[in-house]
mmCIF file of C-alpha atoms and ligand atoms in Angstrom:
data_model
loop_
_atom_site.group_PDB
_atom_site.id
_atom_site.type_symbol
_atom_site.label_atom_id
_atom_site.label_comp_id
_atom_site.label_asym_id
_atom_site.label_seq_id
_atom_site.Cartn_x
_atom_site.Cartn_y
_atom_site.Cartn_z
ATOM 1 C CA MET A 1 23.412 -2.275 -32.852
ATOM 2 C CA LEU A 2 21.677 -4.575 -30.371
ATOM 3 C CA LEU A 3 19.723 -1.810 -28.591
ATOM 4 C CA GLU A 4 18.279 -0.500 -31.866
ATOM 5 C CA SER A 5 17.212 -4.002 -32.885
ATOM 6 C CA ILE A 6 15.570 -4.622 -29.494
ATOM 7 C CA LEU A 7 13.710 -1.293 -29.727
ATOM 8 C CA GLU A 8 12.375 -2.386 -33.120
ATOM 9 C CA VAL A 9 11.193 -5.745 -31.731
ATOM 10 C CA VAL A 10 9.501 -4.082 -28.756
ATOM 11 C CA ARG A 11 7.835 -1.457 -30.943
ATOM 12 C CA ALA A 12 6.376 -4.201 -33.145
ATOM 13 C CA CYS A 13 5.019 -5.931 -30.033
ATOM 14 C CA GLY A 14 3.394 -2.634 -29.023
ATOM 15 C CA GLN A 15 1.579 -2.671 -32.373
ATOM 16 C CA MET A 16 0.279 -6.163 -31.560
ATOM 17 C CA ILE A 17 -1.260 -4.714 -28.385
ATOM 18 C CA LEU A 18 -2.797 -1.745 -30.211
ATOM 19 C CA GLN A 19 -4.209 -3.933 -32.982
ATOM 20 C CA ALA A 20 -5.538 -6.667 -30.688
ATOM 21 C CA ASP A 21 -9.182 -7.639 -31.000
ATOM 22 C CA ARG A 22 -9.982 -7.598 -27.313
ATOM 23 C CA THR A 23 -13.382 -9.225 -27.900
ATOM 24 C CA GLN A 24 -11.391 -12.334 -28.906
ATOM 25 C CA ALA A 25 -8.789 -12.043 -26.128
ATOM 26 C CA GLY A 26 -9.584 -15.451 -24.593
ATOM 27 C CA THR A 27 -9.143 -14.073 -21.085
ATOM 28 C CA GLU A 28 -8.385 -16.680 -18.420
ATOM 29 C CA ILE A 29 -7.596 -16.431 -14.728
ATOM 30 C CA LYS A 30 -4.180 -17.462 -13.402
ATOM 31 C CA ASP A 31 -3.247 -19.237 -10.179
ATOM 32 C CA GLY A 32 -6.935 -19.541 -9.254
ATOM 33 C CA GLN A 33 -7.171 -15.786 -8.648
ATOM 34 C CA THR A 34 -9.976 -13.930 -10.355
ATOM 35 C CA ASN A 35 -8.010 -10.645 -10.576
ATOM 36 C CA ASN A 36 -4.868 -12.231 -12.088
ATOM 37 C CA LEU A 37 -5.547 -12.478 -15.807
ATOM 38 C CA VAL A 38 -3.855 -13.770 -18.920
ATOM 39 C CA THR A 39 -5.052 -13.380 -22.494
ATOM 40 C CA LYS A 40 -4.026 -14.935 -25.761
ATOM 41 C CA TYR A 41 -2.280 -11.620 -26.501
ATOM 42 C CA ASP A 42 -0.004 -11.947 -23.438
ATOM 43 C CA ARG A 43 1.023 -15.322 -24.850
ATOM 44 C CA ALA A 44 1.301 -14.105 -28.454
ATOM 45 C CA VAL A 45 3.439 -11.075 -27.537
ATOM 46 C CA GLN A 46 5.649 -13.241 -25.371
ATOM 47 C CA ALA A 47 6.064 -15.794 -28.189
ATOM 48 C CA ALA A 48 7.041 -12.971 -30.577
ATOM 49 C CA LEU A 49 9.536 -11.602 -28.049
ATOM 50 C CA ARG A 50 11.026 -15.037 -27.512
ATOM 51 C CA GLU A 51 11.461 -15.697 -31.225
ATOM 52 C CA LYS A 52 12.798 -12.264 -32.198
ATOM 53 C CA LEU A 53 15.001 -11.592 -29.160
ATOM 54 C CA LEU A 54 16.606 -15.015 -29.302
ATOM 55 C CA ALA A 55 17.253 -14.471 -33.023
ATOM 56 C CA LEU A 56 19.275 -11.394 -31.985
ATOM 57 C CA ALA A 57 21.101 -13.145 -29.124
ATOM 58 C CA PRO A 58 20.765 -16.947 -29.489
ATOM 59 C CA GLN A 59 23.055 -17.576 -26.511
ATOM 60 C CA ALA A 60 20.689 -15.832 -24.074
ATOM 61 C CA HIS A 61 18.387 -17.409 -21.513
ATOM 62 C CA PHE A 62 14.781 -16.282 -21.712
ATOM 63 C CA VAL A 63 12.600 -15.527 -18.696
ATOM 64 C CA GLY A 64 9.049 -14.434 -19.431
ATOM 65 C CA GLU A 65 6.057 -13.976 -17.158
ATOM 66 C CA GLU A 66 3.983 -16.476 -19.129
ATOM 67 C CA GLU A 67 6.676 -19.198 -19.364
ATOM 68 C CA ASP A 68 6.049 -22.323 -17.294
ATOM 69 C CA VAL A 69 9.665 -22.729 -16.244
ATOM 70 C CA HIS A 70 11.892 -19.784 -15.373
ATOM 71 C CA GLU A 71 15.532 -20.243 -16.297
ATOM 72 C CA SER A 72 18.292 -18.974 -14.032
ATOM 73 C CA ILE A 73 19.795 -15.623 -15.062
ATOM 74 C CA ALA A 74 22.829 -15.882 -12.787
ATOM 75 C CA ARG A 75 25.252 -16.825 -15.579
ATOM 76 C CA GLY A 76 25.559 -15.584 -19.140
ATOM 77 C CA ASP A 77 23.131 -13.377 -21.040
ATOM 78 C CA ALA A 78 19.412 -13.373 -20.305
ATOM 79 C CA PHE A 79 16.260 -11.599 -21.385
ATOM 80 C CA ILE A 80 13.642 -10.932 -18.691
ATOM 81 C CA VAL A 81 10.345 -9.925 -20.277
ATOM 82 C CA ASP A 82 6.819 -8.969 -19.380
ATOM 83 C CA PRO A 83 4.856 -9.110 -22.654
ATOM 84 C CA ILE A 84 1.990 -6.987 -21.299
ATOM 85 C CA ASP A 85 2.562 -5.224 -17.999
ATOM 86 C CA GLY A 86 -0.923 -4.057 -17.108
ATOM 87 C CA THR A 87 -2.989 -7.014 -18.316
ATOM 88 C CA ALA A 88 -6.058 -5.963 -16.317
ATOM 89 C CA ASN A 89 -5.841 -2.546 -18.006
ATOM 90 C CA PHE A 90 -5.553 -4.273 -21.392
ATOM 91 C CA VAL A 91 -8.647 -6.405 -20.689
ATOM 92 C CA LYS A 92 -10.576 -3.318 -19.565
ATOM 93 C CA ASP A 93 -9.330 -1.182 -22.501
ATOM 94 C CA TYR A 94 -7.941 1.266 -19.927
ATOM 95 C CA LYS A 95 -5.091 2.058 -22.345
ATOM 96 C CA CYS A 96 -2.222 1.939 -19.882
ATOM 97 C CA SER A 97 -0.019 -1.118 -20.492
ATOM 98 C CA ALA A 98 3.548 -1.675 -21.611
ATOM 99 C CA VAL A 99 5.954 -4.172 -23.116
ATOM 100 C CA SER A 100 8.978 -4.616 -20.851
ATOM 101 C CA VAL A 101 12.311 -6.181 -21.868
ATOM 102 C CA ALA A 102 15.504 -6.303 -19.801
ATOM 103 C CA MET A 103 18.797 -7.850 -20.797
ATOM 104 C CA THR A 104 21.208 -9.036 -18.114
ATOM 105 C CA ARG A 105 24.757 -10.391 -18.190
ATOM 106 C CA ASP A 106 25.820 -12.632 -15.306
ATOM 107 C CA GLY A 107 22.843 -11.325 -13.337
ATOM 108 C CA VAL A 108 23.631 -7.627 -13.898
ATOM 109 C CA GLN A 109 21.166 -5.395 -15.772
ATOM 110 C CA GLU A 110 22.753 -4.167 -18.996
ATOM 111 C CA LEU A 111 19.752 -2.857 -20.877
ATOM 112 C CA GLY A 112 16.122 -2.008 -20.161
ATOM 113 C CA VAL A 113 13.298 -1.124 -22.556
ATOM 114 C CA VAL A 114 9.708 -0.244 -21.634
ATOM 115 C CA TYR A 115 7.273 0.743 -24.384
ATOM 116 C CA ASN A 116 3.853 2.261 -23.783
ATOM 117 C CA PRO A 117 2.205 1.925 -27.213
ATOM 118 C CA TYR A 118 -0.823 4.000 -26.235
ATOM 119 C CA LEU A 119 1.317 7.127 -25.794
ATOM 120 C CA ASP A 120 4.000 5.912 -28.203
ATOM 121 C CA GLU A 121 6.573 6.387 -25.437
ATOM 122 C CA MET A 122 9.726 4.283 -25.705
ATOM 123 C CA PHE A 123 11.781 4.363 -22.497
ATOM 124 C CA TYR A 124 15.212 2.754 -22.508
ATOM 125 C CA ALA A 125 18.540 2.702 -20.742
ATOM 126 C CA GLN A 126 21.870 0.968 -20.971
ATOM 127 C CA ARG A 127 24.023 0.546 -17.891
ATOM 128 C CA GLY A 128 26.229 3.628 -17.431
ATOM 129 C CA LYS A 129 24.796 5.438 -20.454
ATOM 130 C CA GLY A 130 21.790 7.332 -19.065
ATOM 131 C CA ALA A 131 18.067 6.937 -19.630
ATOM 132 C CA PHE A 132 15.947 8.132 -22.530
ATOM 133 C CA CYS A 133 12.346 8.533 -23.660
ATOM 134 C CA ASN A 134 11.864 8.660 -27.423
ATOM 135 C CA GLY A 135 15.524 9.565 -27.848
ATOM 136 C CA LYS A 136 15.591 12.418 -25.310
ATOM 137 C CA PRO A 137 17.500 12.114 -22.004
ATOM 138 C CA ILE A 138 15.282 11.855 -18.932
ATOM 139 C CA ARG A 139 16.002 12.708 -15.310
ATOM 140 C CA VAL A 140 14.168 12.017 -12.050
ATOM 141 C CA SER A 141 12.539 14.855 -10.102
ATOM 142 C CA ASP A 142 14.464 16.727 -7.398
ATOM 143 C CA LYS A 143 11.278 17.863 -5.654
ATOM 144 C CA PRO A 144 10.489 16.847 -2.078
ATOM 145 C CA LEU A 145 7.471 14.602 -1.570
ATOM 146 C CA GLU A 146 5.465 17.566 -0.258
ATOM 147 C CA GLN A 147 5.618 18.978 -3.804
ATOM 148 C CA GLY A 148 5.285 15.590 -5.427
ATOM 149 C CA LEU A 149 3.044 12.739 -6.471
ATOM 150 C CA THR A 150 3.057 9.268 -4.952
ATOM 151 C CA LEU A 151 2.499 6.299 -7.263
ATOM 152 C CA PHE A 152 1.767 2.906 -5.813
ATOM 153 C CA GLY A 153 0.879 -0.610 -6.746
ATOM 154 C CA SER A 154 -1.721 -2.352 -4.626
ATOM 155 C CA ALA A 155 0.012 -5.790 -4.748
ATOM 156 C CA SER A 156 -3.476 -6.937 -5.653
ATOM 157 C CA TYR A 157 -2.510 -10.605 -6.172
ATOM 158 C CA TYR A 158 -1.363 -10.904 -2.531
ATOM 159 C CA SER A 159 -4.237 -10.401 -0.081
ATOM 160 C CA GLU A 160 -1.860 -10.638 2.891
ATOM 161 C CA LEU A 161 -0.187 -7.379 1.784
ATOM 162 C CA VAL A 162 -3.292 -5.259 1.319
ATOM 163 C CA ASP A 163 -3.530 -3.762 4.834
ATOM 164 C CA GLU A 164 0.139 -2.818 4.925
ATOM 165 C CA SER A 165 0.003 -1.398 1.383
ATOM 166 C CA PHE A 166 -2.845 0.906 2.298
ATOM 167 C CA ARG A 167 -1.268 1.875 5.624
ATOM 168 C CA LEU A 168 1.887 3.010 3.818
ATOM 169 C CA LEU A 169 -0.175 4.641 1.095
ATOM 170 C CA ARG A 170 -1.979 6.715 3.710
ATOM 171 C CA LEU A 171 1.389 7.913 5.078
ATOM 172 C CA CYS A 172 2.467 8.899 1.565
ATOM 173 C CA PHE A 173 -0.873 10.541 0.868
ATOM 174 C CA ASP A 174 -0.479 12.699 3.972
ATOM 175 C CA ARG A 175 3.002 13.791 2.839
ATOM 176 C CA SER A 176 2.491 14.339 -0.905
ATOM 177 C CA MET A 177 0.325 16.455 -3.177
ATOM 178 C CA ASP A 178 -1.741 13.402 -4.155
ATOM 179 C CA ILE A 179 -1.584 9.729 -5.141
ATOM 180 C CA ARG A 180 -1.954 7.861 -8.457
ATOM 181 C CA ARG A 181 -2.420 4.130 -9.378
ATOM 182 C CA SER A 182 -1.729 3.321 -13.042
ATOM 183 C CA GLY A 183 -2.045 -0.478 -13.079
ATOM 184 C CA SER A 184 1.387 -0.990 -14.681
ATOM 185 C CA ALA A 185 4.450 -1.101 -12.440
ATOM 186 C CA ALA A 186 6.757 -0.706 -15.443
ATOM 187 C CA ILE A 187 4.985 2.495 -16.470
ATOM 188 C CA ASP A 188 4.988 3.731 -12.848
ATOM 189 C CA LEU A 189 8.753 3.250 -12.625
ATOM 190 C CA CYS A 190 9.277 5.041 -15.949
ATOM 191 C CA THR A 191 7.049 7.857 -14.687
ATOM 192 C CA ILE A 192 9.476 8.252 -11.771
ATOM 193 C CA ALA A 193 12.432 8.080 -14.201
ATOM 194 C CA ALA A 194 10.908 10.844 -16.310
ATOM 195 C CA GLY A 195 10.491 13.111 -13.261
ATOM 196 C CA ARG A 196 6.699 13.152 -13.551
ATOM 197 C CA ALA A 197 6.192 11.786 -10.007
ATOM 198 C CA GLU A 198 8.417 11.535 -6.944
ATOM 199 C CA LEU A 199 7.792 8.191 -5.195
ATOM 200 C CA PHE A 200 6.582 4.744 -6.221
ATOM 201 C CA PHE A 201 6.194 1.705 -4.029
ATOM 202 C CA GLU A 202 4.662 -1.749 -4.253
ATOM 203 C CA LEU A 203 5.108 -4.407 -1.603
ATOM 204 C CA ARG A 204 5.642 -7.306 -3.983
ATOM 205 C CA LEU A 205 6.627 -7.295 -7.635
ATOM 206 C CA GLN A 206 8.000 -10.023 -9.847
ATOM 207 C CA PRO A 207 11.380 -9.622 -11.595
ATOM 208 C CA TRP A 208 9.734 -9.130 -15.009
ATOM 209 C CA ASP A 209 7.738 -6.184 -13.600
ATOM 210 C CA PHE A 210 10.855 -4.233 -12.591
ATOM 211 C CA ALA A 211 13.895 -5.724 -14.411
ATOM 212 C CA ALA A 212 13.846 -3.192 -17.276
ATOM 213 C CA ALA A 213 12.283 -0.164 -15.580
ATOM 214 C CA SER A 214 14.461 -0.247 -12.450
ATOM 215 C CA LEU A 215 17.563 0.198 -14.649
ATOM 216 C CA ILE A 216 15.803 3.095 -16.377
ATOM 217 C CA VAL A 217 15.118 4.763 -12.982
ATOM 218 C CA ARG A 218 18.730 4.287 -11.864
ATOM 219 C CA GLU A 219 20.130 5.607 -15.120
ATOM 220 C CA ALA A 220 17.815 8.626 -14.775
ATOM 221 C CA GLY A 221 19.505 9.429 -11.454
ATOM 222 C CA GLY A 222 16.904 7.889 -9.144
ATOM 223 C CA SER A 223 17.089 5.338 -6.383
ATOM 224 C CA VAL A 224 15.333 1.984 -6.650
ATOM 225 C CA THR A 225 15.627 -0.503 -3.807
ATOM 226 C CA ARG A 226 13.557 -2.664 -1.530
ATOM 227 C CA LEU A 227 11.660 -0.698 1.095
ATOM 228 C CA ASP A 228 14.411 -1.313 3.631
ATOM 229 C CA GLY A 229 16.984 0.206 1.273
ATOM 230 C CA SER A 230 18.610 -3.086 0.277
ATOM 231 C CA ALA A 231 19.211 -4.094 -3.339
ATOM 232 C CA LEU A 232 16.495 -5.579 -5.545
ATOM 233 C CA ASP A 233 16.898 -9.228 -6.472
ATOM 234 C CA LEU A 234 16.191 -10.212 -10.077
ATOM 235 C CA SER A 235 15.779 -13.869 -9.188
ATOM 236 C CA GLN A 236 12.755 -13.543 -6.904
ATOM 237 C CA PRO A 237 9.726 -11.391 -6.042
ATOM 238 C CA CYS A 238 10.468 -8.399 -3.828
ATOM 239 C CA PRO A 239 9.149 -5.076 -2.584
ATOM 240 C CA VAL A 240 10.143 -2.061 -4.676
ATOM 241 C CA LEU A 241 10.639 1.587 -3.697
ATOM 242 C CA ALA A 242 11.658 4.134 -6.349
ATOM 243 C CA ILE A 243 12.278 7.796 -5.573
ATOM 244 C CA GLY A 244 13.656 10.952 -7.100
ATOM 245 C CA THR A 245 16.535 12.852 -5.521
ATOM 246 C CA GLY A 246 14.367 15.150 -3.387
ATOM 247 C CA VAL A 247 12.696 12.398 -1.357
ATOM 248 C CA ASP A 248 14.152 11.141 1.931
ATOM 249 C CA PRO A 249 14.925 7.453 1.237
ATOM 250 C CA ALA A 250 14.387 6.616 4.914
ATOM 251 C CA PHE A 251 10.872 8.026 5.008
ATOM 252 C CA LEU A 252 9.022 4.787 4.291
ATOM 253 C CA ARG A 253 11.699 2.713 5.988
ATOM 254 C CA ARG A 254 10.877 4.415 9.280
ATOM 255 C CA ALA A 255 7.196 3.674 8.736
ATOM 256 C CA GLU A 256 7.804 0.114 7.672
ATOM 257 C CA THR A 257 7.213 -2.724 10.067
ATOM 258 C CA SER A 258 8.386 -6.193 9.124
ATOM 259 C CA LEU A 259 8.831 -5.693 5.375
ATOM 260 C CA ALA A 260 12.188 -6.386 3.773
HETATM 261 C C1 IPD B 1 0.954 -6.091 -12.659
HETATM 262 C C2 IPD B 1 1.039 -4.606 -12.870
HETATM 263 C C3 IPD B 1 0.425 -3.881 -11.683
HETATM 264 C C4 IPD B 1 1.046 -4.302 -10.385
HETATM 265 C C5 IPD B 1 1.035 -5.804 -10.224
HETATM 266 C C6 IPD B 1 1.698 -6.463 -11.430
HETATM 267 P P1 IPD B 1 0.615 -7.677 -14.804
HETATM 268 O O1 IPD B 1 1.502 -6.804 -13.758
HETATM 269 O O2 IPD B 1 2.395 -4.199 -12.986
HETATM 270 O O3 IPD B 1 0.589 -2.488 -11.774
HETATM 271 O O4 IPD B 1 0.325 -3.713 -9.324
HETATM 272 O O5 IPD B 1 1.712 -6.132 -9.042
HETATM 273 O O6 IPD B 1 1.704 -7.849 -11.259
HETATM 274 O O7 IPD B 1 0.041 -8.848 -14.047
HETATM 275 O O8 IPD B 1 -0.423 -6.783 -15.351
HETATM 276 O O9 IPD B 1 1.649 -8.079 -15.811
HETATM 277 CA CA1 CA B 2 3.650 -7.356 -14.795
HETATM 278 CA CA1 CA B 3 2.193 -9.307 -17.580
#
């Protein structure tokens, strides 16, 4: 079965992360930004994903964070992968990073897998079939934000979004029990899916950050949209808001200014 084979591929990539010699990581900066990093392990995991996933589905397009050219996913089958979501964490040995693989058909998410090798947690979902962590069904929280945790991403590669990110974070902080910042959007979204926190937002994510985990949230009964409530777009960067069933979806929308 395709899902089982993909889980095996992703688990093996998780082992590559655990066994990496980070002293030989060859860390480089990307796009001229000192906080946007890539290591030889990001490239090696992506190369392994490309080879093994395309062996399973040779007809598929392949979109990976570290590819130079991103193929269109609008037609046919496609893999959208982030080899290491949480590269800064990986470089710092913070032990909070994940391998993320989504499969789409004609632009629709069919399958999502996010593996956190540090906790040996394998999250996955297939469209219409529910969401799971290590084989057990997961469900989002039904708690209101007042009894919940807010997770956020600081959109740290986009300086123009920092003020607005922290303004919204302050609003969430005032409404929730507390805030958390993991450094991996894929893990944050799976944390919402597993009902361990109630709200996650980040003002700009790339498709490979959310393609797998947003399906997992939806299949766990949660809502995942842009901040204005409109649908996410897998072909371009966009803001992401994920919530459990107890959180008012309009809460941040009311606070939002010009963000779509
Ligand atoms: C990043 C992580 C981080 C989020 C950034 C992402 P990367 O991915 O998901 O949590 O705040 O927006 O770009 O660069 O480590 O793959
Ligand atoms: Ca990422
Ligand atoms: Ca990455």
